[in-house]
Amino acid sequence: MRIVHVASDRGIGGTARYLKEVLSSPAFGEDQLAVVVPPGTLADHLAAALPHVQVWVRPMPSRSFHPSALLDLLRLFRAWRPHVVHTHSSLSGRLAASLAGVPAVFYTRHGLKDRTSAQVKGFSLSIARSLERRLPHQVVAVSQKVAKELAEEGIPEARIHVLYAPMDPGPFQALGERREGVRSSLGIAPEEVVVLGTGRLVAEKRWEAWLDAVAEARDLLERQKGPRLRPLIAGDGPLKGRLEKRAASLDLDPSLFLGFHPDPLALYAAADIFLLLSLREAFSLAVVEAQMAGLPVVVAAESGSGEIIADGETGRLVPAGSAAQAREILVDLALHGEKRLRMGQWARVDAQRRHDPLQQGRKLRELYLKALSPGESP
């Protein structure tokens, strides 16, 4: 098959990482793969990491639909004649594929509906949603939570397919060997229990609740003469200054803010617990990475990532992302090292099974073949 992916992202965020893992799947070893992206970090990264994939750099605007992008992609698809076009947040790509007569058109919904955007851009968003309902495209949802939202928007359930992100477990295999060195470089004492959070410093991540939970758990552990809790946050964003002030008011060490970290695997090696309290998370690849690293994950039960956690077995679920509930869970995990290790081990096994690159790639490829009529199959 000739398969083209289209993404309007320029940087390496969640969508970009998802796309890289899909394109890396051995399930597509016999296919011709191409990806259309705008100039930027993502284009350079994919070109270097995926020599078997044709990377076509096009001057696409960042928004989902733009007439110039539509015309450019239409010419491209008519010339290359792909069997499948799979877009990631690109309405221009889906429309161009339909106009070019591409036999199978897919798109992945990576996030939940932005309520702020719905208020600010109500008219344009309404048009986009209307087109999504009417165009006979197949939709890949990154979680059951996203699939439910798609169905509520009126997209027929027969066109919605939940497919969890594939992830190569290889890079996580030797993290244990790095633990001591990484912790030493960060000034972490052997007896300290590290609580890790990663992501952009934005409101939807609920970092203030995260800081409250960690600070309260630290105080409880001190009173119980338990181990010292060491919080770390890797990421940057517009709320950095406000969060630094909040951390200072809670008497948390300002060094907990690491900013953008070039080696996230090192942080997983150093950590003992991964904490995420976002309620509007469609699905967090960082949660999967933490599981692959053998960490127990504590997440808001209502988030998309909550659906992959077996509460009490591979991690813990926090009702409504409550800071008070998270505090109790953190104290319990900090006091019981064997429980942490057991949860982390089960989390790793569970993640490797669910996100197996070959199996997830095969599932996606089967969807492609099913969408092609007998006369259109390669």
Short mmCIF file of C-alpha atoms in Angstrom, two decimals:
data_model
loop_
_atom_site.label_atom_id
_atom_site.label_comp_id
_atom_site.label_asym_id
_atom_site.label_seq_id
_atom_site.Cartn_x
_atom_site.Cartn_y
_atom_site.Cartn_z
CA MET A 1 0.00 0.00 0.00
CA ARG A 2 0.95 3.60 -0.53
CA ILE A 3 0.14 5.39 2.73
CA VAL A 4 0.46 9.11 3.42
CA HIS A 5 0.18 10.70 6.86
CA VAL A 6 -0.47 14.44 7.15
CA ALA A 7 0.27 16.50 10.27
CA SER A 8 0.29 20.27 10.72
CA ASP A 9 2.45 20.18 13.87
CA ARG A 10 5.87 21.81 13.79
CA GLY A 11 7.24 20.74 17.15
CA ILE A 12 7.58 17.37 18.86
CA GLY A 13 4.51 17.08 21.06
CA GLY A 14 2.15 14.22 21.78
CA THR A 15 0.76 14.04 18.23
CA ALA A 16 4.25 14.00 16.75
CA ARG A 17 5.43 11.24 19.08
CA TYR A 18 2.33 9.18 18.28
CA LEU A 19 2.97 9.63 14.55
CA LYS A 20 6.61 8.57 14.86
CA GLU A 21 5.66 5.38 16.71
CA VAL A 22 3.03 4.50 14.09
CA LEU A 23 5.46 5.04 11.21
CA SER A 24 8.07 2.94 13.03
CA SER A 25 5.79 -0.10 13.39
CA PRO A 26 7.19 -3.21 11.66
CA ALA A 27 3.63 -3.98 10.52
CA PHE A 28 4.15 -1.52 7.64
CA GLY A 29 7.42 -3.05 6.46
CA GLU A 30 6.07 -3.91 2.99
CA ASP A 31 4.29 -0.60 2.42
CA GLN A 32 5.39 2.69 0.88
CA LEU A 33 5.14 5.31 3.60
CA ALA A 34 5.19 9.08 3.34
CA VAL A 35 4.43 11.92 5.72
CA VAL A 36 3.55 15.53 4.91
CA VAL A 37 4.59 18.07 7.56
CA PRO A 38 5.42 21.79 7.67
CA PRO A 39 9.04 22.91 8.10
CA GLY A 40 10.24 22.72 11.68
CA THR A 41 11.61 20.47 14.39
CA LEU A 42 9.19 17.64 13.62
CA ALA A 43 10.16 17.47 9.95
CA ASP A 44 13.86 17.31 10.82
CA HIS A 45 13.23 14.71 13.54
CA LEU A 46 11.20 12.39 11.29
CA ALA A 47 13.69 12.66 8.43
CA ALA A 48 16.54 11.65 10.75
CA ALA A 49 14.68 8.94 12.67
CA LEU A 50 12.76 7.27 9.83
CA PRO A 51 14.96 6.74 6.75
CA HIS A 52 12.37 4.34 5.28
CA VAL A 53 9.70 7.07 5.21
CA GLN A 54 9.47 9.82 2.60
CA VAL A 55 9.21 13.13 4.46
CA TRP A 56 7.56 15.82 2.35
CA VAL A 57 7.93 19.31 3.79
CA ARG A 58 5.16 21.69 2.79
CA PRO A 59 4.43 25.28 3.98
CA MET A 60 1.20 24.33 5.77
CA PRO A 61 -0.45 26.86 8.10
CA SER A 62 -0.87 25.61 11.66
CA ARG A 63 -4.66 25.72 11.60
CA SER A 64 -6.58 22.65 10.49
CA PHE A 65 -8.02 24.16 7.31
CA HIS A 66 -6.46 26.60 4.87
CA PRO A 67 -7.22 26.97 1.12
CA SER A 68 -3.55 27.04 0.08
CA ALA A 69 -2.84 23.82 2.00
CA LEU A 70 -5.91 22.19 0.44
CA LEU A 71 -4.74 22.98 -3.11
CA ASP A 72 -1.15 21.94 -2.44
CA LEU A 73 -2.17 18.62 -0.90
CA LEU A 74 -4.68 17.99 -3.69
CA ARG A 75 -1.88 18.28 -6.29
CA LEU A 76 0.35 16.03 -4.20
CA PHE A 77 -2.25 13.29 -3.77
CA ARG A 78 -3.21 13.33 -7.44
CA ALA A 79 0.44 12.88 -8.38
CA TRP A 80 1.34 10.12 -5.88
CA ARG A 81 -2.05 8.35 -5.89
CA PRO A 82 -1.96 6.91 -2.36
CA HIS A 83 -4.27 4.11 -1.30
CA VAL A 84 -4.63 5.66 2.16
CA VAL A 85 -4.38 9.19 3.51
CA HIS A 86 -4.30 9.41 7.31
CA THR A 87 -4.40 12.91 8.77
CA HIS A 88 -3.65 14.23 12.23
CA SER A 89 -5.51 17.50 12.92
CA SER A 90 -5.62 18.47 9.24
CA LEU A 91 -9.05 19.08 7.74
CA SER A 92 -7.26 20.36 4.61
CA GLY A 93 -5.69 16.93 4.22
CA ARG A 94 -8.99 15.09 4.52
CA LEU A 95 -10.76 17.35 2.05
CA ALA A 96 -7.87 17.13 -0.42
CA ALA A 97 -7.85 13.34 -0.16
CA SER A 98 -11.59 13.20 -0.86
CA LEU A 99 -11.31 15.52 -3.85
CA ALA A 100 -8.35 13.51 -5.19
CA GLY A 101 -10.37 10.31 -5.02
CA VAL A 102 -8.14 8.61 -2.44
CA PRO A 103 -9.85 5.26 -1.69
CA ALA A 104 -9.45 5.32 2.11
CA VAL A 105 -9.27 8.44 4.27
CA PHE A 106 -8.56 8.30 8.00
CA TYR A 107 -7.89 10.81 10.71
CA THR A 108 -6.83 10.46 14.30
CA ARG A 109 -8.48 12.58 16.98
CA HIS A 110 -5.66 13.14 19.46
CA GLY A 111 -7.40 15.46 21.91
CA LEU A 112 -10.66 16.32 23.56
CA LYS A 113 -12.80 19.16 22.32
CA ASP A 114 -11.38 22.53 23.39
CA ARG A 115 -14.28 24.28 25.10
CA THR A 116 -12.49 27.62 24.92
CA SER A 117 -12.05 27.25 21.17
CA ALA A 118 -15.71 26.35 20.85
CA GLN A 119 -16.66 29.66 22.43
CA VAL A 120 -14.12 31.82 20.61
CA LYS A 121 -14.33 30.17 17.18
CA GLY A 122 -17.86 28.82 17.34
CA PHE A 123 -18.75 29.36 13.68
CA SER A 124 -15.62 27.85 12.11
CA LEU A 125 -15.59 25.01 14.62
CA SER A 126 -19.24 24.26 13.81
CA ILE A 127 -18.44 24.03 10.10
CA ALA A 128 -15.50 21.70 10.78
CA ARG A 129 -17.61 19.42 13.00
CA SER A 130 -20.38 19.37 10.38
CA LEU A 131 -17.92 18.31 7.69
CA GLU A 132 -16.51 15.60 9.94
CA ARG A 133 -19.99 14.14 10.34
CA ARG A 134 -20.76 14.22 6.62
CA LEU A 135 -17.49 13.06 5.09
CA PRO A 136 -17.31 9.24 5.01
CA HIS A 137 -13.93 9.13 6.73
CA GLN A 138 -12.77 6.60 9.30
CA VAL A 139 -11.79 8.05 12.67
CA VAL A 140 -9.14 6.68 15.00
CA ALA A 141 -9.63 7.68 18.65
CA VAL A 142 -6.62 7.57 20.97
CA SER A 143 -8.82 6.49 23.91
CA GLN A 144 -12.33 5.38 24.80
CA LYS A 145 -12.91 8.85 26.24
CA VAL A 146 -12.20 10.42 22.85
CA ALA A 147 -14.39 7.83 21.11
CA LYS A 148 -17.30 8.72 23.38
CA GLU A 149 -16.91 12.41 22.57
CA LEU A 150 -16.80 11.67 18.83
CA ALA A 151 -20.04 9.68 19.09
CA GLU A 152 -21.66 12.54 21.01
CA GLU A 153 -20.72 14.86 18.13
CA GLY A 154 -22.78 12.71 15.78
CA ILE A 155 -20.08 10.63 14.09
CA PRO A 156 -21.46 7.10 13.50
CA GLU A 157 -19.95 4.59 15.88
CA ALA A 158 -19.19 2.24 12.97
CA ARG A 159 -16.64 4.80 11.75
CA ILE A 160 -14.92 5.21 15.13
CA HIS A 161 -12.01 2.93 16.05
CA VAL A 162 -10.12 3.06 19.34
CA LEU A 163 -6.43 2.37 18.85
CA TYR A 164 -3.94 2.96 21.62
CA ALA A 165 -0.60 4.42 20.64
CA PRO A 166 2.14 1.92 19.81
CA MET A 167 5.36 2.30 21.75
CA ASP A 168 8.72 0.59 21.41
CA PRO A 169 9.75 -0.86 24.81
CA GLY A 170 13.41 -1.07 23.80
CA PRO A 171 14.59 2.33 25.09
CA PHE A 172 13.17 1.54 28.54
CA GLN A 173 14.89 -1.81 29.05
CA ALA A 174 18.11 -0.62 30.72
CA LEU A 175 16.77 2.29 32.78
CA GLY A 176 17.55 0.51 36.04
CA GLU A 177 21.25 0.74 35.24
CA ARG A 178 20.99 4.53 34.98
CA ARG A 179 19.03 5.13 38.18
CA GLU A 180 21.87 5.70 40.63
CA GLY A 181 23.84 7.98 38.33
CA VAL A 182 20.86 10.11 37.34
CA ARG A 183 19.67 10.52 40.92
CA SER A 184 23.17 11.52 41.99
CA SER A 185 23.39 14.13 39.21
CA LEU A 186 20.09 15.64 40.38
CA GLY A 187 21.15 15.67 44.02
CA ILE A 188 18.57 13.06 45.05
CA ALA A 189 19.41 11.09 48.19
CA PRO A 190 19.02 7.28 48.02
CA GLU A 191 16.21 7.29 50.60
CA GLU A 192 14.13 10.01 48.91
CA VAL A 193 10.95 9.04 47.06
CA VAL A 194 10.73 10.96 43.78
CA VAL A 195 7.32 12.02 42.45
CA LEU A 196 7.59 12.96 38.77
CA GLY A 197 5.30 15.05 36.59
CA THR A 198 5.91 15.97 32.95
CA GLY A 199 4.16 18.22 30.45
CA ARG A 200 3.49 21.80 29.49
CA LEU A 201 2.89 24.23 32.31
CA VAL A 202 -0.66 25.12 31.29
CA ALA A 203 -3.94 25.32 33.19
CA GLU A 204 -5.49 22.11 31.85
CA LYS A 205 -2.68 20.07 33.42
CA ARG A 206 -3.83 21.24 36.90
CA TRP A 207 -0.31 21.75 38.21
CA GLU A 208 -1.53 23.71 41.22
CA ALA A 209 -3.48 20.67 42.42
CA TRP A 210 -0.34 18.62 41.72
CA LEU A 211 1.78 20.91 43.92
CA ASP A 212 -0.85 20.93 46.68
CA ALA A 213 -1.02 17.12 46.72
CA VAL A 214 2.75 16.73 46.90
CA ALA A 215 3.20 19.38 49.59
CA GLU A 216 0.45 17.90 51.76
CA ALA A 217 1.86 14.39 51.32
CA ARG A 218 5.32 15.67 52.27
CA ASP A 219 3.95 17.19 55.48
CA LEU A 220 2.09 14.00 56.43
CA LEU A 221 5.18 11.88 55.83
CA GLU A 222 7.30 14.20 57.96
CA ARG A 223 4.84 13.84 60.84
CA GLN A 224 4.88 10.06 60.44
CA LYS A 225 8.68 10.06 60.19
CA GLY A 226 8.39 8.47 56.77
CA PRO A 227 10.69 8.92 53.76
CA ARG A 228 11.26 12.37 52.31
CA LEU A 229 9.22 13.16 49.21
CA ARG A 230 11.08 14.79 46.31
CA PRO A 231 8.89 16.34 43.59
CA LEU A 232 10.19 16.96 40.06
CA ILE A 233 8.38 18.65 37.17
CA ALA A 234 9.82 18.50 33.65
CA GLY A 235 8.28 20.96 31.23
CA ASP A 236 7.84 24.61 30.44
CA GLY A 237 4.98 26.91 29.63
CA PRO A 238 3.13 30.16 30.29
CA LEU A 239 2.26 29.32 33.92
CA LYS A 240 5.84 28.80 35.04
CA GLY A 241 6.09 32.03 37.04
CA ARG A 242 2.75 31.51 38.77
CA LEU A 243 3.58 27.91 39.64
CA GLU A 244 6.97 28.89 41.02
CA LYS A 245 5.22 31.34 43.35
CA ARG A 246 2.73 28.66 44.38
CA ALA A 247 5.57 26.22 45.09
CA ALA A 248 7.36 28.85 47.19
CA SER A 249 4.20 29.45 49.24
CA LEU A 250 4.08 25.71 49.94
CA ASP A 251 7.75 25.69 50.97
CA LEU A 252 8.69 23.43 48.06
CA ASP A 253 12.24 23.62 46.74
CA PRO A 254 12.32 25.76 43.56
CA SER A 255 14.73 23.25 41.99
CA LEU A 256 11.74 20.96 41.42
CA PHE A 257 11.10 22.84 38.15
CA LEU A 258 13.49 21.30 35.64
CA GLY A 259 12.17 23.08 32.55
CA PHE A 260 12.43 21.28 29.24
CA HIS A 261 14.57 18.20 29.77
CA PRO A 262 16.45 16.76 26.76
CA ASP A 263 16.53 13.24 28.24
CA PRO A 264 13.10 12.32 29.66
CA LEU A 265 14.13 8.67 30.01
CA ALA A 266 16.68 9.74 32.61
CA LEU A 267 13.89 11.24 34.71
CA TYR A 268 11.86 8.04 34.57
CA ALA A 269 14.97 6.19 35.73
CA ALA A 270 15.28 8.52 38.73
CA ALA A 271 11.59 8.51 39.68
CA ASP A 272 9.54 6.30 41.99
CA ILE A 273 5.99 7.53 41.25
CA PHE A 274 4.42 9.30 38.27
CA LEU A 275 1.61 11.76 39.06
CA LEU A 276 -0.87 13.35 36.61
CA LEU A 277 -4.02 15.12 37.80
CA SER A 278 -5.30 16.57 34.51
CA LEU A 279 -9.01 15.95 33.94
CA ARG A 280 -9.06 16.94 30.25
CA GLU A 281 -6.33 14.59 29.08
CA ALA A 282 -7.42 12.62 26.00
CA PHE A 283 -4.57 10.18 26.46
CA SER A 284 -1.11 10.84 27.85
CA LEU A 285 1.89 9.22 26.18
CA ALA A 286 3.87 10.22 29.27
CA VAL A 287 1.71 7.83 31.29
CA VAL A 288 2.61 5.00 28.91
CA GLU A 289 6.29 5.96 29.09
CA ALA A 290 6.15 5.92 32.89
CA GLN A 291 4.55 2.47 32.81
CA MET A 292 7.17 1.22 30.35
CA ALA A 293 9.78 2.50 32.82
CA GLY A 294 8.22 0.41 35.58
CA LEU A 295 6.63 3.23 37.57
CA PRO A 296 3.28 3.12 39.36
CA VAL A 297 1.13 5.83 37.80
CA VAL A 298 -1.32 7.97 39.79
CA VAL A 299 -3.85 9.66 37.49
CA ALA A 300 -7.25 11.33 37.59
CA ALA A 301 -9.92 8.68 37.13
CA GLU A 302 -11.81 10.86 34.64
CA SER A 303 -8.89 11.38 32.27
CA GLY A 304 -8.41 9.35 29.10
CA SER A 305 -5.36 7.73 30.68
CA GLY A 306 -7.46 6.56 33.62
CA GLU A 307 -9.05 3.88 31.46
CA ILE A 308 -5.79 1.93 31.15
CA ILE A 309 -5.02 1.87 34.89
CA ALA A 310 -6.11 -1.12 36.96
CA ASP A 311 -6.63 0.64 40.29
CA GLY A 312 -4.48 -0.90 42.98
CA GLU A 313 -2.69 -3.20 40.52
CA THR A 314 -0.86 -1.13 37.88
CA GLY A 315 -1.39 2.27 39.50
CA ARG A 316 -3.96 4.35 41.34
CA LEU A 317 -6.97 6.33 40.20
CA VAL A 318 -7.77 9.67 41.83
CA PRO A 319 -11.50 10.55 41.81
CA ALA A 320 -12.01 13.97 40.19
CA GLY A 321 -8.24 14.52 40.34
CA SER A 322 -8.66 15.48 44.00
CA ALA A 323 -5.48 16.84 45.60
CA ALA A 324 -6.62 15.46 48.97
CA GLN A 325 -7.15 11.97 47.54
CA ALA A 326 -3.85 12.13 45.67
CA ARG A 327 -2.11 13.12 48.91
CA GLU A 328 -3.33 9.95 50.65
CA ILE A 329 -2.25 7.79 47.73
CA LEU A 330 1.21 9.36 47.61
CA VAL A 331 1.70 8.81 51.34
CA ASP A 332 0.68 5.17 51.01
CA LEU A 333 3.01 4.52 48.07
CA ALA A 334 5.89 6.38 49.72
CA LEU A 335 5.56 4.26 52.87
CA HIS A 336 5.29 0.93 51.06
CA GLY A 337 8.22 0.40 48.71
CA GLU A 338 7.31 -3.19 47.87
CA LYS A 339 3.84 -2.10 46.76
CA ARG A 340 5.39 0.55 44.50
CA LEU A 341 7.71 -1.95 42.91
CA ARG A 342 4.96 -4.52 42.41
CA MET A 343 2.64 -1.98 40.80
CA GLY A 344 5.44 -0.74 38.58
CA GLN A 345 6.30 -4.25 37.42
CA TRP A 346 2.67 -5.01 36.55
CA ALA A 347 2.37 -1.62 34.85
CA ARG A 348 5.35 -2.42 32.62
CA VAL A 349 3.93 -5.80 31.59
CA ASP A 350 0.50 -4.28 30.94
CA ALA A 351 1.90 -1.40 28.87
CA GLN A 352 4.12 -3.65 26.77
CA ARG A 353 1.11 -5.81 25.93
CA ARG A 354 -1.29 -2.97 25.17
CA HIS A 355 1.13 -0.79 23.19
CA ASP A 356 3.05 -3.48 21.32
CA PRO A 357 4.26 -1.77 18.09
CA LEU A 358 3.73 -4.80 15.87
CA GLN A 359 0.25 -5.63 17.16
CA GLN A 360 -1.00 -2.03 17.17
CA GLY A 361 0.46 -1.49 13.71
CA ARG A 362 -1.29 -4.62 12.46
CA LYS A 363 -4.60 -3.39 13.85
CA LEU A 364 -4.24 -0.09 12.03
CA ARG A 365 -3.17 -1.75 8.80
CA GLU A 366 -6.18 -4.08 8.98
CA LEU A 367 -8.43 -1.03 9.30
CA TYR A 368 -6.83 0.41 6.17
CA LEU A 369 -7.39 -2.80 4.21
CA LYS A 370 -10.97 -3.10 5.43
CA ALA A 371 -11.70 0.46 4.27
CA LEU A 372 -10.47 -0.33 0.76
CA SER A 373 -12.93 -1.99 -1.59
CA PRO A 374 -11.71 -5.24 -3.26
CA GLY A 375 -10.90 -3.42 -6.48
CA GLU A 376 -8.88 -0.77 -4.68
CA SER A 377 -6.70 -3.06 -2.53
CA PRO A 378 -3.05 -3.13 -3.57
#
